[in-house]
Coordinates of C-alpha atoms in Angstrom, one line a residue:
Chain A
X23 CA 0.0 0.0 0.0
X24 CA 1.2 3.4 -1.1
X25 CA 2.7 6.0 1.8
X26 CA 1.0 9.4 1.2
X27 CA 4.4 11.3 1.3
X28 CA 3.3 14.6 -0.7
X29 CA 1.9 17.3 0.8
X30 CA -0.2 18.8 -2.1
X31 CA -3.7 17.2 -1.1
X32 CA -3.5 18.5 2.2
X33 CA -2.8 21.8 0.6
X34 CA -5.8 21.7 -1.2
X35 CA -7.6 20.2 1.7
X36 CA -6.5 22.9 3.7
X37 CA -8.6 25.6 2.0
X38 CA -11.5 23.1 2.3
X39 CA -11.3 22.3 5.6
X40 CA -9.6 25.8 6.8
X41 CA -7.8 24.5 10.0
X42 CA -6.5 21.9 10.3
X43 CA -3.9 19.8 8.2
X44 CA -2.2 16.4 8.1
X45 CA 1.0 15.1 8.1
X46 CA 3.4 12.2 9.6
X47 CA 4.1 12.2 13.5
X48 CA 8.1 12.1 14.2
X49 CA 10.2 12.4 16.7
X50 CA 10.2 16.5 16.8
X51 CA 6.7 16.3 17.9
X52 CA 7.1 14.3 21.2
X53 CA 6.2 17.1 23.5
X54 CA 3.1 17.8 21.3
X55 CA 2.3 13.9 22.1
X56 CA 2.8 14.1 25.8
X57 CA 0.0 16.5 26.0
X58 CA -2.7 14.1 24.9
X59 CA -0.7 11.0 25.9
X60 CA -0.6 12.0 29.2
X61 CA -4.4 12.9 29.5
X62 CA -6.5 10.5 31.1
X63 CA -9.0 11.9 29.6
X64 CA -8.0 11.2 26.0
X65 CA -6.7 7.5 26.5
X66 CA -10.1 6.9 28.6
X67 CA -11.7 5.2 25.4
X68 CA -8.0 4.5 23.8
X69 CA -6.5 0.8 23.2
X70 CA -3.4 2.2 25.1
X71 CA -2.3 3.0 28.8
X72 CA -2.1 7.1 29.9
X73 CA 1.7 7.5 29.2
X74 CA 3.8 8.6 32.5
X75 CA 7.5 9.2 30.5
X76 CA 8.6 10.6 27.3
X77 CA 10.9 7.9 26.9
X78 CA 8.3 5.8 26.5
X79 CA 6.6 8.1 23.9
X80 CA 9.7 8.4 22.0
X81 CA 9.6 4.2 21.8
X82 CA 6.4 4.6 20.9
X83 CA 7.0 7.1 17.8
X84 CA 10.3 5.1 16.5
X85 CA 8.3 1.7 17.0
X86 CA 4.8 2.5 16.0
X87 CA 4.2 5.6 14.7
X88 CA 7.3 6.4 12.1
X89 CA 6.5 2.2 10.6
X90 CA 2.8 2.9 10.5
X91 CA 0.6 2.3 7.1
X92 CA -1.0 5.5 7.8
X93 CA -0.8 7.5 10.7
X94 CA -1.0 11.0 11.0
X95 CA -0.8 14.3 13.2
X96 CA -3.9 16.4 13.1
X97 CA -2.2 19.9 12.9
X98 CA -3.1 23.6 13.4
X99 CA -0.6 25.5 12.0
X100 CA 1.4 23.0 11.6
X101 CA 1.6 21.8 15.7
X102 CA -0.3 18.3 16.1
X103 CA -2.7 18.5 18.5
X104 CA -4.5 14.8 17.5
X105 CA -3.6 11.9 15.4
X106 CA -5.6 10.1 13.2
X107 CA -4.8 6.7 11.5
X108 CA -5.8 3.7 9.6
X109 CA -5.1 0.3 10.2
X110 CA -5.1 -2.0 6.6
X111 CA -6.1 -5.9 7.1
X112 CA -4.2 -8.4 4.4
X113 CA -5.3 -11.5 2.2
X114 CA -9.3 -12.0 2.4
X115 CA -9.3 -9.3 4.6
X116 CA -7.7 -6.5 2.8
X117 CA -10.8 -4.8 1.5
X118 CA -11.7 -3.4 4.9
X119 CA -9.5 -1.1 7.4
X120 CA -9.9 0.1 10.9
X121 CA -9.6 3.5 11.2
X122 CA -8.9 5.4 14.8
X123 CA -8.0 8.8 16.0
X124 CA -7.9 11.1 19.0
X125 CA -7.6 15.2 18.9
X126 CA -6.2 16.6 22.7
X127 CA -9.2 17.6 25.2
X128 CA -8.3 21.2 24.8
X129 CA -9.8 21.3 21.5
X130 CA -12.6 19.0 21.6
X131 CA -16.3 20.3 20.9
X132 CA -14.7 22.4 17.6
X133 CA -15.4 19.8 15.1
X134 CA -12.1 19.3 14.6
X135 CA -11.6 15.2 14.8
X136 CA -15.2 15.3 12.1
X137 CA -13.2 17.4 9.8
X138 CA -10.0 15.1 10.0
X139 CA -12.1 12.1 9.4
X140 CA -13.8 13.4 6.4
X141 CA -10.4 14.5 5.0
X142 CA -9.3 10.6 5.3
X143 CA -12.4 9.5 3.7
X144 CA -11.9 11.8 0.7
X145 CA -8.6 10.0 0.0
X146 CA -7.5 6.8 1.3
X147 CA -9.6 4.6 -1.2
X148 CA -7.7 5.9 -3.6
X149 CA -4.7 5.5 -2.2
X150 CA -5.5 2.0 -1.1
X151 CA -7.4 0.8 -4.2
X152 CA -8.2 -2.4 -2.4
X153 CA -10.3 -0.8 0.2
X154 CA -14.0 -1.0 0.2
X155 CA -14.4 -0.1 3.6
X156 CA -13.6 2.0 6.3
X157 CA -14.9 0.8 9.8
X158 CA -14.3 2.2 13.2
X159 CA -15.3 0.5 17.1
X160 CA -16.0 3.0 19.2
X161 CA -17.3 2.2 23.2
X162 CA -20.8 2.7 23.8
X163 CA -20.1 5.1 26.1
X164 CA -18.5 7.1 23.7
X165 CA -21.3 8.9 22.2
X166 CA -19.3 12.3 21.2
X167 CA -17.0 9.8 18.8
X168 CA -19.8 8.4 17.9
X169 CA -21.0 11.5 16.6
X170 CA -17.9 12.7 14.5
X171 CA -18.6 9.4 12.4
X172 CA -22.1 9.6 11.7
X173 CA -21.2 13.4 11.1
X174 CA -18.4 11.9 8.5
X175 CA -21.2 9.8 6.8
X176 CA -20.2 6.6 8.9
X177 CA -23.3 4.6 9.5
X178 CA -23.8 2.5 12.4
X179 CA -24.4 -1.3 11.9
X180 CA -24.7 -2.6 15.5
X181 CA -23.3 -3.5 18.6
X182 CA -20.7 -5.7 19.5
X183 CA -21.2 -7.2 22.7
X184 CA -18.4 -8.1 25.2
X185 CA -16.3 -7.1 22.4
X186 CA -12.9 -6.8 23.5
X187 CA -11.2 -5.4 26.9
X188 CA -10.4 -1.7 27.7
X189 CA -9.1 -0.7 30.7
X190 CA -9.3 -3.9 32.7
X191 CA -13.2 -4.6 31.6
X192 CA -14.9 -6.0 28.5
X193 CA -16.6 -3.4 26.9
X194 CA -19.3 -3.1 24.2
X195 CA -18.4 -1.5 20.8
X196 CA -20.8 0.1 18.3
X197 CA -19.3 -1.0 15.0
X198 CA -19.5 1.8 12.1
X199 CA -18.7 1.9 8.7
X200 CA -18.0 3.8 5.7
X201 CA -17.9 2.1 1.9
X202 CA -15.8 3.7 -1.2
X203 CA -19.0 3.2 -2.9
X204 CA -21.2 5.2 0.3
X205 CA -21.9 9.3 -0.1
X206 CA -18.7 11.2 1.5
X207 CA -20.2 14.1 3.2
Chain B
X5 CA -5.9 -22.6 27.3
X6 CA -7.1 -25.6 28.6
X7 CA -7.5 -28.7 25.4
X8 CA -10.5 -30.1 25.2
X9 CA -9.4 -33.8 24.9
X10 CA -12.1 -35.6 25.4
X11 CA -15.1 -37.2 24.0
X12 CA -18.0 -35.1 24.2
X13 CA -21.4 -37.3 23.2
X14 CA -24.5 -35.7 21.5
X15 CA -26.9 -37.9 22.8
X16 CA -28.9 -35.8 24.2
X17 CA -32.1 -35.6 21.9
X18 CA -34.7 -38.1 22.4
X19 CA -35.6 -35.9 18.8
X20 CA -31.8 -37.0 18.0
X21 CA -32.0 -40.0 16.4
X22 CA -29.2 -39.2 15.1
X23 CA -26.3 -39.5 17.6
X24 CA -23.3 -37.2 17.1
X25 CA -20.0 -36.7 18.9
X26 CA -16.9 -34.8 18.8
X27 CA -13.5 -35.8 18.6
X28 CA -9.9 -34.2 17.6
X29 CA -9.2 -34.8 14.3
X30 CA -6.1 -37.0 13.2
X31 CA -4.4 -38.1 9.8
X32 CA -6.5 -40.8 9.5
X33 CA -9.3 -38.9 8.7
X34 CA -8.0 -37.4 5.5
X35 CA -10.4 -39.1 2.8
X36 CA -13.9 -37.8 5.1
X37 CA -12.4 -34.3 5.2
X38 CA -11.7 -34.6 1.5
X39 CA -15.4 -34.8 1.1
X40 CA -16.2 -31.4 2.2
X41 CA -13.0 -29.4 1.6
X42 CA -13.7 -30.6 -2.5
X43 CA -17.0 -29.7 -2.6
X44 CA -18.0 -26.4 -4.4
X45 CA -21.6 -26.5 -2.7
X46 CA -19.2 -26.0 1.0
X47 CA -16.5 -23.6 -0.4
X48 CA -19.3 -21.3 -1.7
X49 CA -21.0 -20.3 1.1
X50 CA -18.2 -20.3 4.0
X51 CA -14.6 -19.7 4.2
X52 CA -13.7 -23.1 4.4
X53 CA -10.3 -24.1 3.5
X54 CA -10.5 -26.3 -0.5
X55 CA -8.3 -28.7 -0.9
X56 CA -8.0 -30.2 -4.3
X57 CA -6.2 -34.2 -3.9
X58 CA -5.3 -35.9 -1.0
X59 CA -1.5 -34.2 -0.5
X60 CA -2.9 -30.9 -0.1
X61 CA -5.5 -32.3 2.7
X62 CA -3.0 -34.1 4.5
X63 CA -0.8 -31.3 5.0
X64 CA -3.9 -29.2 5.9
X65 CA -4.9 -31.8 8.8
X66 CA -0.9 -31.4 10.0
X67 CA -0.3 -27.9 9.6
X68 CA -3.2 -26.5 10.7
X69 CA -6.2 -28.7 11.9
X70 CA -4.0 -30.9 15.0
X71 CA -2.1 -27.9 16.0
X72 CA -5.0 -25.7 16.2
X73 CA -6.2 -24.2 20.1
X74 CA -9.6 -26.3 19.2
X75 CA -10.7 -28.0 15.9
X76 CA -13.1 -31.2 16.2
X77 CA -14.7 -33.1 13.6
X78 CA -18.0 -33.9 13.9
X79 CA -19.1 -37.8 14.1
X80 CA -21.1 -39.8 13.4
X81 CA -20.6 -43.3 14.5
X82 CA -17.2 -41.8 14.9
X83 CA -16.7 -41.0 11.0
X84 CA -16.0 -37.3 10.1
X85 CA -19.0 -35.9 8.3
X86 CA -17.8 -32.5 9.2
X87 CA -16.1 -29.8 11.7
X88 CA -16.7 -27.5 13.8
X89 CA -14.0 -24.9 16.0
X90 CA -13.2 -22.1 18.1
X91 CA -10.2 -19.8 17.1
X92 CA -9.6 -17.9 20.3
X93 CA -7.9 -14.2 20.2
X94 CA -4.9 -12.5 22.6
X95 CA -4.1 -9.8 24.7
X96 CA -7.4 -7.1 24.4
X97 CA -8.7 -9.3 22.8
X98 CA -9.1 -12.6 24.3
X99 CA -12.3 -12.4 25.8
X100 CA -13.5 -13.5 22.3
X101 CA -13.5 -16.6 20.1
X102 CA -14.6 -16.9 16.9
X103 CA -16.8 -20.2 16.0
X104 CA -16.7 -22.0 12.7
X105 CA -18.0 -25.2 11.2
X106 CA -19.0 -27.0 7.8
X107 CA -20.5 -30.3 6.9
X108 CA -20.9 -32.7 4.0
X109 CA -23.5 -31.5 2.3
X110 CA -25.0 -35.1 2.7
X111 CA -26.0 -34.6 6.0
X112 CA -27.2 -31.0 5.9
X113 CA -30.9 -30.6 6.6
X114 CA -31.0 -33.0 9.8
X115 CA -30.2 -30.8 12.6
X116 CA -26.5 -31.9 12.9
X117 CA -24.6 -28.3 12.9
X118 CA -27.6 -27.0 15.5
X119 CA -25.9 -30.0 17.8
X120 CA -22.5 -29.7 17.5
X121 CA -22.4 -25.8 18.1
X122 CA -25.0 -26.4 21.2
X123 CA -22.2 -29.2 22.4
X124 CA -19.5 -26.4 22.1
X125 CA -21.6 -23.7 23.6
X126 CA -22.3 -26.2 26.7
X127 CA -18.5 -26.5 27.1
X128 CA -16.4 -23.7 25.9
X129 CA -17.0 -21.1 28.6
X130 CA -15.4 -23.5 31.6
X131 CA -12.6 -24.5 29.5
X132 CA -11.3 -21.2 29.0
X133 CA -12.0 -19.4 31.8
X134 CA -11.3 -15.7 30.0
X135 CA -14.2 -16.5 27.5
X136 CA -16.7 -14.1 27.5
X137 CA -18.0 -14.0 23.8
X138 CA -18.5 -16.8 21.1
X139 CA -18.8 -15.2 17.9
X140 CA -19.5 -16.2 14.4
X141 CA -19.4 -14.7 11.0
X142 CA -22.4 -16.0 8.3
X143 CA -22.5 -14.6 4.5
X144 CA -25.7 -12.9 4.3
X145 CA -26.2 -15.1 1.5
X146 CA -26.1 -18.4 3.9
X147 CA -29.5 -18.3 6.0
X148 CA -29.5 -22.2 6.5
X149 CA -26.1 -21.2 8.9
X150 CA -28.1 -18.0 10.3
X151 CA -30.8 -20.6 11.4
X152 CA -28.1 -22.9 13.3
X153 CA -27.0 -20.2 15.5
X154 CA -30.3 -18.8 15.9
X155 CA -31.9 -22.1 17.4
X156 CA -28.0 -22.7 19.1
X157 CA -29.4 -19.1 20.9
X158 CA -27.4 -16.6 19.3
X159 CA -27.9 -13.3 18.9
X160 CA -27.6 -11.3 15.4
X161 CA -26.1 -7.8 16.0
X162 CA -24.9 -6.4 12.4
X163 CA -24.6 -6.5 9.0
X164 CA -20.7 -5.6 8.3
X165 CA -20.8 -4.9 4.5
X166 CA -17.7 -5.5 2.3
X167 CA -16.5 -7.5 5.3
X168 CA -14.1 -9.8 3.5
X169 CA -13.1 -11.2 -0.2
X170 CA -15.2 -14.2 -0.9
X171 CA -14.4 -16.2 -3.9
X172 CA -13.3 -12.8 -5.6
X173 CA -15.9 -10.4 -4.5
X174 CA -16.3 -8.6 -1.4
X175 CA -19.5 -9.9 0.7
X176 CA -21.5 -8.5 3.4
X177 CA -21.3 -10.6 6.8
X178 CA -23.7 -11.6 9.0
X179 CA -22.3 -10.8 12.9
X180 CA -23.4 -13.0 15.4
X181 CA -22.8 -13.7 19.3
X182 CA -23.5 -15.5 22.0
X183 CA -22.2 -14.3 25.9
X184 CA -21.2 -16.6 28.3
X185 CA -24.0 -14.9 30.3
X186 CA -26.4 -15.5 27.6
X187 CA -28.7 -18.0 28.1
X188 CA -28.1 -21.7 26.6
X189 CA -30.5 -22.8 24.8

C-alpha cells in the first residue's frame, strides 16, 4: 500500500477544511504527544495505557508511529494537537481497514476530529485501491465519537457485545462503517 | 488454554436419532475431510479451506487442523461428516473466540450443525476461563447457517458490508454472538 508522502492534497484540503492539516508524526513532535498521551481523559476510550515518561513516547514514535501504514498528526498551523490513523487488514481481509483517531481535550467540541475524518475518507480509497471499507469501534459510552462518524457519513451497523477489553473490563463496541461506494459528506 | 481432549457425546435428543459426537481430528481422517473441503456447494458459502487431492488435505490436517487451540470433527458413529472450531484471540482481545464449522452436504438438513455448536456452547465457557464471547461470521447469502445459530441461541447484531473477499468479491457478513451470560439454549 502506497505511503501518502506529498503534501499537495492537504494543501488543497487545507482551504477546504480551513484548519487543520495532516501530516506524519516524528520524533520532533514528542512534547506535542505528551500532551494528549498524558491525559486520562483522552486514552479513557483509547487501546493504550495514559503514558507517564517521554521515553516511553519516544519508543512509541520510532516503534509504531514512524512504521505505521497511515498514521497522522492532526495539525493547526502546523503543531499536532491529535492523530488520526488507519489500520489496513491483508489477504481476504484487505478490502476493509480500521480507522482510529484522537484530537487533545483542549480542543474537543470544535469539530475538529469530524473534519479530519472526512479529510481521510476523501482520500485513502484511492490511495488503497483495495479498500471498500472504512470501519471504526467505538465504546458505547462514547457517544461524542460516535458523533464525528455519523457526522463523516459513517453509519452504524450494530453493537458488538463483550467485544474486546479496555481498561481492565470488557466493553461493548458500536461498529461503524464507511464504503468507497457510500456518499462522503 | 485448557484442550479439550475428550469425547463429548451428542446424545442428548430423544428428537436425536441421530447420535453425534466430537473428537480431535487426526491423519486418518484425510479421505472424510476430503469430502467437504472438495466440494463447491461447501467452499461457496463459508470460508472453508478447499483442498484439491489428498496431498494438499493431509498437510492441511498437520499444519493447521491438530495444532489448532480447538478443531473437532463432527461424528457420526465416529466417521468425520464434518467440523466444527473455536479460534480464540490474545491480549485485548481474548475475551472472544470466533466459531466456525462446515459439513458434507450429505448430511445438511438433519439438525446436525444446531448439535454440534449447542455441544461447544455447553462447554467452551469453563474451558477457557477468560471466554466471555463466542462469535460467528455468516454470509448474508447463507441463511441455512443463520438458522443454526439462531436455534444454538445466538444473537444477530450487524450486518458488516464489504467484510471480507469471498471467492473474488467482497460480501456482506452476518455478525453474530453469544455471551457466556447469555442463556443456553
Amino acid at each position: 500500500m502506497e505511503r501518502d508522502s506529498s503534501k499537495s492534497d492537504e494543501n488543497e484540503k487545507e482551504e477546504e477544511f480551513s484548519d487543520i492539516s495532516l501530516r506524519p508524526l516524528d520524533l520532533s513532535d514528542v512534547d506535542d504527544f505528551m500532551v494528549w498521551a498524558t491525559d486520562d481523559r483522552v486514552s479513557r476510550f483509547c487501546r493504550w495505557n495514559t503514558y507517564t515518561s517521554k521515553e516511553d513516547a519516544v519508543n512509541y514514535i520510532k516503534n509504531t508511529v514512524i512504521p505505521h501504514p497511515w498514521f497522522k498528526a492532526i495539525c493547526i498551523k502546523n503543531r499536532p494537537i491529535g492523530a488520526i490513523s488507519v489500520i489496513p487488514n491483508s489477504g481476504e481481509d484487505s478490502c476493509r481497514g480500521e480507522i482510529g483517531y484522537l484530537v487533545a481535550s483542549k480542543y474537543w467540541g470544535q469539530g475538529i476530529a469530524t473534519k479530519a475524518v472526512k479529510m481521510v475518507a476523501s482520500t485513502i480509497f484511492s490511495e488503497w485501491p483495495n479498500l471498500e471499507r472504512l470501519e471504526a469501534l467505538v465504546d458505547v459510552e462514547n457517544p461524542g465519537s460516535q458523533r464525528v462518524l455519523e457526522k463523516a457519513g459513517f453509519q452504524k451497523e450494530g453493537v458488538l457485545r463483550k467485544y474486546c477489553i479496555q481498561k481492565g473490563s470488557t466493553r461493548d463496541m458500536v461498529v461503524l462503517s464507511l464504503l468507497s461506494t457510500d456518499p462522503k459528506l | 488454554m485448557e484442550r479439550n481432549s475428550s469425547h463429548s457425546d451428542g446424545k442428548e435428543g430423544k428428537e436425536g436419532f441421530l447420535e453425534i459426537s466430537l473428537r480431535p481430528f487426526d491423519l486418518s481422517d484425510v479421505d472424510d475431510l476430503m469430502v467437504w473441503a472438495t466440494d463447491d456447494r461447501v467452499s461457496r458459502i463459508c470460508s472453508v479451506v478447499t483442498c484439491t487431492c489428498r496431498e494438499e488435505a493431509v498437510k492441511y490436517i498437520k499444519d493447521c487442523v491438530i495444532p489448532h487451540p480447538w478443531y473437532r470433527a463432527i461424528c457420526i458413529k465416529n466417521r468425520p461428516v464434518g467440523f466444527i472450531k473455536v479460534t480464540p484471540n490474545s491480549g485485548g482481545d481474548r475475551c472472544r473466540a470466533e466459531l466456525g464449522y462446515a459439513l458434507a452436504t450429505k448430511y445438511w438438513g438433519q439438525g446436525i450443525a444446531t448439535k454440534a455448536v449447542k455441544m461447544v456452547v455447553s462447554s467452551i465457557f469453563s474451558e477457557w476461563s477468560h471466554l466471555e464471547r463466542l462469535e460467528a461470521l455468516v454470509l448474508v447469502e447463507n441463511p441455512g447457517s443463520q438458522r443454526v445459530l439462531e436455534k444454538a441461541g445466538f444473537q444477530r447484531e450487524a450486518v458488516l458490508k464489504k467484510h471480507l473477499t469471498h471467492r473474488g468479491r467482497t460480501r456482506d457478513l452476518v455478525m453474530y454472538s453469544l455471551l457466556s451470560t447469555d442463556p443456553k439454549l
